mmCIF file of C-alpha atoms and ligand atoms in Angstrom:
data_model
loop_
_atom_site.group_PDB
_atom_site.id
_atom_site.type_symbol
_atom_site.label_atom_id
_atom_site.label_comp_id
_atom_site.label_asym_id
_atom_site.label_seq_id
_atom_site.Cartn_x
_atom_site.Cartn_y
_atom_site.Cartn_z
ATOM 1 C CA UNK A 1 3.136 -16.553 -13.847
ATOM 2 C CA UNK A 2 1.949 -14.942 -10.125
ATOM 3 C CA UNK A 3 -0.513 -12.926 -9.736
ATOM 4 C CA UNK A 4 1.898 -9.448 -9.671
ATOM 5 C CA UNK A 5 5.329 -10.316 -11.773
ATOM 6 C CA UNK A 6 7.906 -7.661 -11.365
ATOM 7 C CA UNK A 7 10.884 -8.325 -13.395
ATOM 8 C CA UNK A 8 13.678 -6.684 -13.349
ATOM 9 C CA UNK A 9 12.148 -2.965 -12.696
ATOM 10 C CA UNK A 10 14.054 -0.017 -12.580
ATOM 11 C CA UNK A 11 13.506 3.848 -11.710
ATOM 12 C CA UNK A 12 15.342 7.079 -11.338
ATOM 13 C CA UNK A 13 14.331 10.648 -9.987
ATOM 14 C CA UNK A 14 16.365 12.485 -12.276
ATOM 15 C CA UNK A 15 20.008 11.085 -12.949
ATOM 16 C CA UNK A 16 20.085 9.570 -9.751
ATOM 17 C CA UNK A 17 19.289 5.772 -9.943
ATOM 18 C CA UNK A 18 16.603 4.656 -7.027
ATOM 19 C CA UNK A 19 15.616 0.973 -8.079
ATOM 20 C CA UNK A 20 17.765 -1.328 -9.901
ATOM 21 C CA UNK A 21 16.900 -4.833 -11.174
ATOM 22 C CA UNK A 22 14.182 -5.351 -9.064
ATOM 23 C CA UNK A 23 12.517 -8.677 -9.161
ATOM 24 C CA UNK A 24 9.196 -9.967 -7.618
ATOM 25 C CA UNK A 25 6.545 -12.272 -7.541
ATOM 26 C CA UNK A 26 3.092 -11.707 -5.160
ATOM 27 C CA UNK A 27 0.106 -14.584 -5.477
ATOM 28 C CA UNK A 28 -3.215 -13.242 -5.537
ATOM 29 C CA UNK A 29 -4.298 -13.076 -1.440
ATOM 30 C CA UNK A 30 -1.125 -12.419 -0.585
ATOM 31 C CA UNK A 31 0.310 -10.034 1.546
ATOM 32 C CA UNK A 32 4.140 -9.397 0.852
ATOM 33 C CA UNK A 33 5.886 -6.543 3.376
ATOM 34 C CA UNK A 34 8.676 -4.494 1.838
ATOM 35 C CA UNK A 35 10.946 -3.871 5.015
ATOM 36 C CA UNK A 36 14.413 -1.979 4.568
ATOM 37 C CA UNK A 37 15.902 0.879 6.120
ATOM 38 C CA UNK A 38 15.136 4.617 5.319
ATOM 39 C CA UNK A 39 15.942 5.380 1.591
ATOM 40 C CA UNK A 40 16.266 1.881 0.450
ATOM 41 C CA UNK A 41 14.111 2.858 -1.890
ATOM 42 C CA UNK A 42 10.489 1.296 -0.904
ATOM 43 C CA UNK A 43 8.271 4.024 -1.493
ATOM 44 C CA UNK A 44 9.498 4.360 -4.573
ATOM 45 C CA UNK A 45 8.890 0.717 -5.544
ATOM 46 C CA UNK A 46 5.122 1.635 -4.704
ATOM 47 C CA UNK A 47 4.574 4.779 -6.605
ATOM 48 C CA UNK A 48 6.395 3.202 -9.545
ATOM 49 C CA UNK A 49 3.636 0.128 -9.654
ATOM 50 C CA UNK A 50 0.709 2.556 -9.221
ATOM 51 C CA UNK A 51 1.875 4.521 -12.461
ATOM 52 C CA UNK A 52 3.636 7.844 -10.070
ATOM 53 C CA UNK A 53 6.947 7.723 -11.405
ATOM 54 C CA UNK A 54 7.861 5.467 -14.928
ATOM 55 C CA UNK A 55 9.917 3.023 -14.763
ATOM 56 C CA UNK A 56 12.980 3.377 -16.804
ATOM 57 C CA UNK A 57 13.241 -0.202 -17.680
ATOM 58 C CA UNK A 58 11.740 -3.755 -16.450
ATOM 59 C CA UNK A 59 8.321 -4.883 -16.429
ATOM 60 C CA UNK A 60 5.303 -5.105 -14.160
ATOM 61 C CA UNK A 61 2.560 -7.428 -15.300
ATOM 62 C CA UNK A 62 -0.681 -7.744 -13.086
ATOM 63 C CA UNK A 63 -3.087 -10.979 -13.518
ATOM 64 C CA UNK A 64 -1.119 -11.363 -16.885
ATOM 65 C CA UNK A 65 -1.300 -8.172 -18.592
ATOM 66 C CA UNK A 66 1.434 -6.218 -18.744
ATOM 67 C CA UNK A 67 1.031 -2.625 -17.471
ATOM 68 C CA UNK A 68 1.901 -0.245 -20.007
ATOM 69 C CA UNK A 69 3.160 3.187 -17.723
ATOM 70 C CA UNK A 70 3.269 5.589 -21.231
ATOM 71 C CA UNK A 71 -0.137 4.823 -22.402
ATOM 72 C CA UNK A 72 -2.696 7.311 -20.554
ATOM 73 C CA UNK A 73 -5.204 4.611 -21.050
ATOM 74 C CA UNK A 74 -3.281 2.048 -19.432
ATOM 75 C CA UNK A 75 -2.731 4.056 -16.541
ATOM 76 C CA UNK A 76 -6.347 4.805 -15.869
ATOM 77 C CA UNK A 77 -7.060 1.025 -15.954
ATOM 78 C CA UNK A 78 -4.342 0.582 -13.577
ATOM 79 C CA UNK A 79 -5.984 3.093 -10.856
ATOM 80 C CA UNK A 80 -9.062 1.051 -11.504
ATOM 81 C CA UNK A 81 -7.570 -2.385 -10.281
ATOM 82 C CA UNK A 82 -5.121 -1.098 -7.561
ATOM 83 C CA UNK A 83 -5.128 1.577 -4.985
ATOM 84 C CA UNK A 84 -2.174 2.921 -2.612
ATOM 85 C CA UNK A 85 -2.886 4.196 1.169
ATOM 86 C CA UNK A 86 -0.387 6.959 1.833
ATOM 87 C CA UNK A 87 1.424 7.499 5.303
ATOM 88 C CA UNK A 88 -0.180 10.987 4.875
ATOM 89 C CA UNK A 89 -3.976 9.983 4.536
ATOM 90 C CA UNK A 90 -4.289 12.957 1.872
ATOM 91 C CA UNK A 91 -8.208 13.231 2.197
ATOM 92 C CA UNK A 92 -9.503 15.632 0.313
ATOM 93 C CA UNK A 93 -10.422 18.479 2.792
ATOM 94 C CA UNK A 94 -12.944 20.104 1.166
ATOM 95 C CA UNK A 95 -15.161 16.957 0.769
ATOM 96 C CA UNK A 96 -17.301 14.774 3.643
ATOM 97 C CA UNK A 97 -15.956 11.374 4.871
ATOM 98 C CA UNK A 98 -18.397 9.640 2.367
ATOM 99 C CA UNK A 99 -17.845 11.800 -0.890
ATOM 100 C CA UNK A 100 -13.989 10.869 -0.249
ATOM 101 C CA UNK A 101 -15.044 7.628 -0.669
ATOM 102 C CA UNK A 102 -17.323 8.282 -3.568
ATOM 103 C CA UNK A 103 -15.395 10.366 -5.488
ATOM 104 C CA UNK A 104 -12.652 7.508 -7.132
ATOM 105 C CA UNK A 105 -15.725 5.075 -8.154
ATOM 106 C CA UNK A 106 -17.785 8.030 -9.451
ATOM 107 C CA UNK A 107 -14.986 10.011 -11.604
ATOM 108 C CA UNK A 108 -12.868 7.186 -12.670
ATOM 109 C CA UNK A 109 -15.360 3.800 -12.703
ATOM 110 C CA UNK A 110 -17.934 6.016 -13.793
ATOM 111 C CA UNK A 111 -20.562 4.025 -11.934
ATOM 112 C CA UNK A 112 -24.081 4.868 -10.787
ATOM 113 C CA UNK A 113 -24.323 6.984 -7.785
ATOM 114 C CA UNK A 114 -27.106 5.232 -5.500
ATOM 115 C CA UNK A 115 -24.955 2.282 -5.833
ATOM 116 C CA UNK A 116 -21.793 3.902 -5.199
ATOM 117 C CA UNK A 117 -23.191 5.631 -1.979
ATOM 118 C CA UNK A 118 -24.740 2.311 -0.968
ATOM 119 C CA UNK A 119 -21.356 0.731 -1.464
ATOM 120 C CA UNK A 120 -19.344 3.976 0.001
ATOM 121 C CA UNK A 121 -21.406 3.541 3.373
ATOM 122 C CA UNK A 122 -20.593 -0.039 3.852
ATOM 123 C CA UNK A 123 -16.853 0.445 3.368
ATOM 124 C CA UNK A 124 -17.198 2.943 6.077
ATOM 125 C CA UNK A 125 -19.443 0.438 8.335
ATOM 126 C CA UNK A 126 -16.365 -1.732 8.041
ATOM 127 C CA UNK A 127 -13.629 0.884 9.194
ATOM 128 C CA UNK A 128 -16.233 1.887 11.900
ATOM 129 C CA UNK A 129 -17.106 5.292 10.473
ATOM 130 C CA UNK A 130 -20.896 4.891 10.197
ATOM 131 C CA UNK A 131 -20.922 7.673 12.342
ATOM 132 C CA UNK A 132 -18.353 10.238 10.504
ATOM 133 C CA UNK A 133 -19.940 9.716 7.132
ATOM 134 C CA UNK A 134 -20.770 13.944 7.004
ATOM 135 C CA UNK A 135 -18.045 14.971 9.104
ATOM 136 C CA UNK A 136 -15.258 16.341 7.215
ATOM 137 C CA UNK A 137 -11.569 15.317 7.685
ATOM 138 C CA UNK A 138 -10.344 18.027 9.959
ATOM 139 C CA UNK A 139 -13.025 16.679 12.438
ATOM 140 C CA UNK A 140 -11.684 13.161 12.631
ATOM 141 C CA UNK A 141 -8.882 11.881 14.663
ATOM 142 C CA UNK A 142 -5.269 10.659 12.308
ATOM 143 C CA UNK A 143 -6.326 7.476 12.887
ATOM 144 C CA UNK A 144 -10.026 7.760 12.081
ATOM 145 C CA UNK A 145 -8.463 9.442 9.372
ATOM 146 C CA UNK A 146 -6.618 6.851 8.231
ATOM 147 C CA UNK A 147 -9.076 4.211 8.132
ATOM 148 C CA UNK A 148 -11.342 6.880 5.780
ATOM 149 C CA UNK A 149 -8.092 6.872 3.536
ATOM 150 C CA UNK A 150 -8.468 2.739 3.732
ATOM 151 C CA UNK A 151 -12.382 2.990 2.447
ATOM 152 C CA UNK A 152 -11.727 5.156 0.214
ATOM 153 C CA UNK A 153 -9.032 3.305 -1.343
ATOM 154 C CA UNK A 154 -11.216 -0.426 -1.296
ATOM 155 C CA UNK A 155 -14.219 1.588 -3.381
ATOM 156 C CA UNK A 156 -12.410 1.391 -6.206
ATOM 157 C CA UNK A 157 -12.146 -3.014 -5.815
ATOM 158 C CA UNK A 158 -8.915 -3.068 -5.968
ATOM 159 C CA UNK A 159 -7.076 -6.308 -6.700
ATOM 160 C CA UNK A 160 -4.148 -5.158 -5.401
ATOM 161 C CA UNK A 161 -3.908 -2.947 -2.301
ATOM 162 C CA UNK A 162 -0.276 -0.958 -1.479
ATOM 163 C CA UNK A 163 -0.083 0.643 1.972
ATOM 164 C CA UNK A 164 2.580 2.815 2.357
ATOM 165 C CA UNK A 165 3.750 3.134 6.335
ATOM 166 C CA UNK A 166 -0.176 3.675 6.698
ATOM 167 C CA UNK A 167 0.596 3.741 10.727
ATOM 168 C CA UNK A 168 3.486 6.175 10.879
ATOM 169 C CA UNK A 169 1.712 9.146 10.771
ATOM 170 C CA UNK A 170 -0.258 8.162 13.564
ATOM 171 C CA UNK A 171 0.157 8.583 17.832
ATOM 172 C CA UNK A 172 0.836 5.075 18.843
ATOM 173 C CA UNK A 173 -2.646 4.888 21.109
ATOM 174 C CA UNK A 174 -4.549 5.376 17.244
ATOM 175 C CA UNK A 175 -2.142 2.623 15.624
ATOM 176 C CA UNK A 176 -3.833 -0.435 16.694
ATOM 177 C CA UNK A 177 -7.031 0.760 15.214
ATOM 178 C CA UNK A 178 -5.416 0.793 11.631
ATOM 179 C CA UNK A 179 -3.858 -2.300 11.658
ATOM 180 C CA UNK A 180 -7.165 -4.344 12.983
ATOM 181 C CA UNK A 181 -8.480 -3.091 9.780
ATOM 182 C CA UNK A 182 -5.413 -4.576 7.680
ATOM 183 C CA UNK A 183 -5.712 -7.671 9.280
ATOM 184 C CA UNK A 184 -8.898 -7.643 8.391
ATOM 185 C CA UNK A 185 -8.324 -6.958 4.835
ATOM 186 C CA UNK A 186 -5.221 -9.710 5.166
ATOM 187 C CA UNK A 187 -8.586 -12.723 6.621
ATOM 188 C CA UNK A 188 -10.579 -11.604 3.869
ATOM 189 C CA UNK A 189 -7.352 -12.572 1.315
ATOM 190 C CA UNK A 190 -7.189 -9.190 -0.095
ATOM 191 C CA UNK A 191 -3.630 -8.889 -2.150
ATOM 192 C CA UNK A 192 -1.387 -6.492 -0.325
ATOM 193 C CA UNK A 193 2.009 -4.842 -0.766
ATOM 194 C CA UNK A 194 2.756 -3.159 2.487
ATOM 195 C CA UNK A 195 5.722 -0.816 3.849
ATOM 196 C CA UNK A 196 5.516 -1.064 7.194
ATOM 197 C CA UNK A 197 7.991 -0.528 10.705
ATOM 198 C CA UNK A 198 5.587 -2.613 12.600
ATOM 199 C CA UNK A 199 8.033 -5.446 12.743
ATOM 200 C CA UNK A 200 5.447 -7.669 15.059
ATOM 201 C CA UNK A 201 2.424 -6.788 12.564
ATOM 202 C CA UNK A 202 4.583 -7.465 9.322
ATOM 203 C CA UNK A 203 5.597 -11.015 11.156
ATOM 204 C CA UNK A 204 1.790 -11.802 11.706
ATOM 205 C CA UNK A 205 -0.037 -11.059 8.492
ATOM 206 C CA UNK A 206 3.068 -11.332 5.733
ATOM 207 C CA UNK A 207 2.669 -14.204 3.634
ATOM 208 C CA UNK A 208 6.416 -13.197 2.568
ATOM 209 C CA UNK A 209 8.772 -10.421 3.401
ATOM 210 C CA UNK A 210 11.274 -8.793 1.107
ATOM 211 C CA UNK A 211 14.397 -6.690 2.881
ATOM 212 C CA UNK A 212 15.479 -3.986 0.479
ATOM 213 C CA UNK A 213 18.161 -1.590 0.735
ATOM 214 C CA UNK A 214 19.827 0.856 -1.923
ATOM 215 C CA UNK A 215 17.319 0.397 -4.657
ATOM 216 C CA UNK A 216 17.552 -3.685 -4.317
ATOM 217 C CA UNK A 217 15.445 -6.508 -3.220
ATOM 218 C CA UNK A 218 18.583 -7.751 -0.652
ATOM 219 C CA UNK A 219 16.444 -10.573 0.340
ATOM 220 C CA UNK A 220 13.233 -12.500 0.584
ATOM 221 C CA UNK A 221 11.077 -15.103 2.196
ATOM 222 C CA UNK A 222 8.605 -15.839 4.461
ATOM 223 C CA UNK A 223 8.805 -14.429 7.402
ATOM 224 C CA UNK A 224 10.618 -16.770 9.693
ATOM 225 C CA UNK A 225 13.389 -16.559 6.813
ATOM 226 C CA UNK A 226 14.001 -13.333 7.222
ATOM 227 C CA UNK A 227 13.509 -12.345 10.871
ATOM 228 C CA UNK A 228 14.904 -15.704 12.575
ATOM 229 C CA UNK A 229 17.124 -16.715 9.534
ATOM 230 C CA UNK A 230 18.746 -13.600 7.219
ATOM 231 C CA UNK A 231 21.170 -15.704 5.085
ATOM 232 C CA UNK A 232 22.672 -12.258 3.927
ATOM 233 C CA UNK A 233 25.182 -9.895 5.847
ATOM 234 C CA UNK A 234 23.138 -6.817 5.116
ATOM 235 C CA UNK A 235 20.242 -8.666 6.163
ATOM 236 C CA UNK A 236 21.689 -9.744 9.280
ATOM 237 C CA UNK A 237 22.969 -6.320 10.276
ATOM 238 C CA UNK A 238 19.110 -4.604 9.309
ATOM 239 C CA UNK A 239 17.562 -7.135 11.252
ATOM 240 C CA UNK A 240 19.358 -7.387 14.173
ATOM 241 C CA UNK A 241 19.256 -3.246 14.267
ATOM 242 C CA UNK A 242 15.598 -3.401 14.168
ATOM 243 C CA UNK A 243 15.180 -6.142 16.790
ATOM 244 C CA UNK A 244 17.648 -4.254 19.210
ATOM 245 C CA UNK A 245 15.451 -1.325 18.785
ATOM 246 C CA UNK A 246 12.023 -2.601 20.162
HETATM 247 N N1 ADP B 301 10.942 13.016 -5.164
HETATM 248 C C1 ADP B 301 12.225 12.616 -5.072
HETATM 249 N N2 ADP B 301 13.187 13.209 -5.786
HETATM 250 C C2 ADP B 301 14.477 12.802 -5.713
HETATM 251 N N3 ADP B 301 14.898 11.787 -4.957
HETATM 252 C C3 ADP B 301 13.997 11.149 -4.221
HETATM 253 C C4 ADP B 301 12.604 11.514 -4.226
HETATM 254 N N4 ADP B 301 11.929 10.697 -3.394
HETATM 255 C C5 ADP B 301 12.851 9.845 -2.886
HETATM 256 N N5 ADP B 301 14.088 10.111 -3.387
HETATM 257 C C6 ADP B 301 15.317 9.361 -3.085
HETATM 258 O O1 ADP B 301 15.133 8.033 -3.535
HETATM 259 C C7 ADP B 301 15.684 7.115 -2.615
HETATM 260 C C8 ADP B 301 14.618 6.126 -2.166
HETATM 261 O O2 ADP B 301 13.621 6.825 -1.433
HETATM 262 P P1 ADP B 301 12.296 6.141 -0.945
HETATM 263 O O3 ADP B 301 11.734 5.297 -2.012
HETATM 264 O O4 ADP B 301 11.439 7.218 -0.406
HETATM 265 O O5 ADP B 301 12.849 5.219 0.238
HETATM 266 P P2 ADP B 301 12.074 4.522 1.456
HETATM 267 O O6 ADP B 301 10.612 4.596 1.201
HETATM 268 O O7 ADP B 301 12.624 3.143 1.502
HETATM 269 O O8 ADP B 301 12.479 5.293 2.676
HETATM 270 C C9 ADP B 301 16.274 7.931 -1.484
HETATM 271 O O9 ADP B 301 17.636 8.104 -1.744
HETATM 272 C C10 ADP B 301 15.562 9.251 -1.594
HETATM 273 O O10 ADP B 301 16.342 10.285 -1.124
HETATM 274 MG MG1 MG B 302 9.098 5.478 2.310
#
């Protein structure tokens, strides 16, 4: 069984279904992109895996335990072993650049703080933020922002990283400086699901690519399969949208 097994997982806000029957595998190191126009339902897909909204049927099962969403317990284990990056870095505002990153290993690991802080400053060596460590966020640039949001989502360990259109958000001059870091993360074989419109970026680091659209996994493959070789009609018609736009 792979590293992340979804089988079969589906989710509805209210009445209205958003996934159906979706199916997927990720190795450990991997990085798999979840493309798919607006809607299709990739977002979703993400907060359903990190325990945001429950599934309503299907399974998850990470390094061979299967995630239980109902069981508090369950859920706080989950937050321990994998971390989301929202488009919207939601920092907490209130709290330094190195107490955002403190905060999730303190309160949920419940782990000593010397080594925590010791820990918290590397991260933020890595994302080049020595410098920011006492600034607060409202000081810091989106995408300085952005990379704090990265830090402060790798204190926790995670096995599994999502990133959520982590460069949306961002003016395009401060985009490159987030995705240096994700490549980064994607050398180092961290295990990544990531939504992402950064068709050249997804092509580079994606060890596979799934197309999604209306709550389904349309496609999947690596990604020559699906940007030189969409054997499906919806594919076709996404991809060649996306590729006349850039
Ligand atoms: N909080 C919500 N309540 C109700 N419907 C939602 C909510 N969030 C998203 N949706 C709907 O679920 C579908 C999938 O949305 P989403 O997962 O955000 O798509 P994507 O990330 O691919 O753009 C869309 O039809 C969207 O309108
Ligand atoms: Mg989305």
């Amino acid at each position: 069984m792979a590293f992340l097994q979804i089988a079969d997982l589906s989710a509805t806000y209210g009445r209205s279904p958003v996934l159906s029957g979706v199916s997927l595998a990720v190795e450990k190191g991997e990085v798999l992109s979840l493309i798919g126009p607006s809607g299709s339902g990739k977002s979703t897909l993400l907060r359903v895996l990190i325990g945001l909204l429950p599934p309503q049927a299907g399974s998850v099962t990470l390094a061979g335990q299967r995630v239980d969403y109902a069981v508090p317990a369950a859920l706080r284990a989950l937050r321990g072993r994998c971390a989301i990056v929202f488009q919207q870095y939601n920092l907490f505002q209130n709290m330094t650049v190195l107490n955002n990153v403190m905060v999730a290993p303190l309160k949920i690991k419940r782990r000593p703080r010397p080594e925590v802080e010791e820990e918290a400053r590397a991260l933020l060596g890595k994302v080049g933020l020595s410098a920011k460590l006492h600034a607060h966020p409202s000081e810091l640039s989106g995408g300085q922002q952005q990379r704090v949001a990265i830090a402060r989502a790798l204190a926790v360990k995670p096995e599994l990283l999502l990133l959520d259109e982590v460069t949306s958000a961002l003016d395009p001059e401060l985009v490159q400086e987030v995705l240096d870091i994700i490549r980064l993360l994607a050398q180092e074989h961290m295990t990544m699901i990531a939504v992402s419109h950064e068709m050249g970026f997804v092509r580079e680091i994606a060890t596979k690519v799934a197309l999604m659209s209306e709550g389904t996994v349309v496609e999947i493959g690596t990604p020559a399969e699906i940007f030189d070789a969409p054997r499906s009609e919806r594919a076709r018609a996404f991809i060649s949208k996306i590729i006349r736009a850039h």
